[in-house]
Amino acid sequence: MSTPAVIILGIESSCDETAAAIVCDGKVLANVIAGQKVHECYGGVVPEFASRAHQTNIVPVVNEAVQKSGINKKEISAVAFTRGPGLLGSLLVGASFAKSFALALGIPLIEVNHVQAHILAHFIKASDRQAVPEFPFLCLTVSGGHTQLVLVKDYFEMTVVGTTIDDAAGEAFDKAAKVLGLPYPGGQVIDRLAAQGNPQAFCFPEPKVPGFDFSFSGLKTSFLYFVKDELKKNSGFIEERKNDLCASIQHAIVSCLMKKLTSASRKFNTRYIALAGGVSANSELRRKFAEAGSENKWHVFIPEFEYCTDNAAMIAITGYLKYLKQDFTNQKITALPVFNL
Ligand code: KG4
Ligand code: ZN
């Protein structure tokens, strides 16, 4: 007799995306995401608006995921949710929903660390032939809230070997975009405009931070003052040089990330190297990562595009791996806005 399938409902609500996914034995059957346009005109996420939007979206998003997956709710083995890190009001919506869902169906509840889930997105099975990183591997996690170099010894044995001492890489992209008057979130807009620009057009000072830590606030400030100074001389500066500005700031951010990643791979003597988090969708980072991979003979791994930015499939796959260890939580659990690896 074959063992019954393990079906996990994953819920993600840590920031401004309400997402639900169904994963069956490690394969994604449905992955639904509702973004929140309400923040666009504020140039950043407004926490109170985010929690309200999660409340409106959560039931329809979960229903859509279940419908798309073709399963019946009663077949779900467990519900996994993002416990943190993230915005408290947003996390509470996902946590409360997941707790009620588990209680109503009498199934186990699984807590997930969002940053860990970005890394474990590498284990989502697109096909049985898909290569996954071998342990130990080094993962550069770059998102709107985190920039970390993580040594991954096993699914749930991770050591942070480097982190940002101020802004995250995604934040640096978003803040540079704001200086240029681009819409939020600006990372992908910078990426698109940079494709038409010259990355060597402007040079910004490289942050000097010891070890494997990162810093982006100095870069952000020098970009801001440079643009302000140029605008004093020519009010059309941004419009005339937008693509070059995007390409140059993108180049500066990506080169900081790649330098630290390359030196950490030497220090930790690992050739299995992975990227994770929203910024891993960036085309220059992906290109430079692939180039470094062939130069250094790395085995390189980047999740599918849709699993790089916030999504619930990564929460569900983490839930699946925890389910296999029977690592469940209980109804007393609460959201955790600060949740270290
Ligand atoms: O992982 P994620 O979706 O959310 C967090 O956990 O923070 O990452 C969002 C971040 C934002 O800062 C966004 O601007 C950035 O990822 N991002 C990009 C690109 N796509 C998303 N940054 C640069 N280039 C991109 N193509
Ligand atoms: Zn994220």
PDB file of C-alpha atoms and ligand atoms in Angstrom, residues 114 118 143-145 170-171 173-174 185 187-188 191 277-279 281-282 308-310, ligand 1:
ATOM      1  CA  HIS A 114       9.995  33.719   6.665  1.00  0.00           C
ATOM      2  CA  HIS A 118      13.207  32.032   1.378  1.00  0.00           C
ATOM      3  CA  SER A 143      15.112  40.903   0.313  1.00  0.00           C
ATOM      4  CA  GLY A 144      13.388  44.138   1.262  1.00  0.00           C
ATOM      5  CA  GLY A 145      14.004  43.435   4.938  1.00  0.00           C
ATOM      6  CA  GLY A 170      16.119  45.597  -1.349  1.00  0.00           C
ATOM      7  CA  GLU A 171      15.691  48.715   0.770  1.00  0.00           C
ATOM      8  CA  PHE A 173      17.055  49.607  -4.352  1.00  0.00           C
ATOM      9  CA  ASP A 174      13.711  50.956  -3.133  1.00  0.00           C
ATOM     10  CA  PRO A 185       8.588  48.938  -4.786  1.00  0.00           C
ATOM     11  CA  GLY A 187      13.745  47.368  -7.229  1.00  0.00           C
ATOM     12  CA  GLN A 188      12.152  45.870 -10.282  1.00  0.00           C
ATOM     13  CA  ASP A 191      16.170  46.630 -12.940  1.00  0.00           C
ATOM     14  CA  GLY A 277      14.815  36.555  -1.513  1.00  0.00           C
ATOM     15  CA  GLY A 278      13.142  39.205  -3.622  1.00  0.00           C
ATOM     16  CA  VAL A 279      16.351  40.858  -4.855  1.00  0.00           C
ATOM     17  CA  ALA A 281      14.927  38.423  -9.117  1.00  0.00           C
ATOM     18  CA  ASN A 282      17.367  41.172 -10.181  1.00  0.00           C
ATOM     19  CA  CYS A 308      12.138  34.543  -5.272  1.00  0.00           C
ATOM     20  CA  THR A 309       9.819  37.336  -4.119  1.00  0.00           C
ATOM     21  CA  ASP A 310       7.392  36.777  -1.232  1.00  0.00           C
TER      22      ASP A 310
HETATM   23  O1  KG4 B   1      11.531  38.896  -0.574  1.00  0.00           O
HETATM   24  P1  KG4 B   1      10.675  40.070  -0.882  1.00  0.00           P
HETATM   25  O2  KG4 B   1       9.545  39.878  -1.850  1.00  0.00           O
HETATM   26  O3  KG4 B   1      10.061  40.678   0.424  1.00  0.00           O
HETATM   27  C1  KG4 B   1      10.731  40.762   1.625  1.00  0.00           C
HETATM   28  O4  KG4 B   1      10.808  39.719   2.345  1.00  0.00           O
HETATM   29  O5  KG4 B   1      11.264  41.860   1.887  1.00  0.00           O
HETATM   30  O6  KG4 B   1      11.642  41.222  -1.404  1.00  0.00           O
HETATM   31  C2  KG4 B   1      11.123  42.448  -1.778  1.00  0.00           C
HETATM   32  C3  KG4 B   1      12.290  43.309  -2.244  1.00  0.00           C
HETATM   33  C4  KG4 B   1      11.885  44.750  -2.528  1.00  0.00           C
HETATM   34  O7  KG4 B   1      12.823  45.596  -1.895  1.00  0.00           O
HETATM   35  C5  KG4 B   1      11.982  44.829  -4.046  1.00  0.00           C
HETATM   36  O8  KG4 B   1      12.311  46.125  -4.517  1.00  0.00           O
HETATM   37  C6  KG4 B   1      13.082  43.853  -4.330  1.00  0.00           C
HETATM   38  O9  KG4 B   1      12.831  42.776  -3.458  1.00  0.00           O
HETATM   39  N1  KG4 B   1      13.053  43.381  -5.729  1.00  0.00           N
HETATM   40  C7  KG4 B   1      14.027  43.670  -6.612  1.00  0.00           C
HETATM   41  C8  KG4 B   1      13.619  43.086  -7.834  1.00  0.00           C
HETATM   42  N2  KG4 B   1      12.422  42.463  -7.646  1.00  0.00           N
HETATM   43  C9  KG4 B   1      12.089  42.649  -6.339  1.00  0.00           C
HETATM   44  N3  KG4 B   1      15.162  44.354  -6.471  1.00  0.00           N
HETATM   45  C10 KG4 B   1      15.945  44.475  -7.544  1.00  0.00           C
HETATM   46  N4  KG4 B   1      15.628  43.953  -8.768  1.00  0.00           N
HETATM   47  C11 KG4 B   1      14.490  43.252  -8.938  1.00  0.00           C
HETATM   48  N5  KG4 B   1      14.199  42.732 -10.135  1.00  0.00           N
END
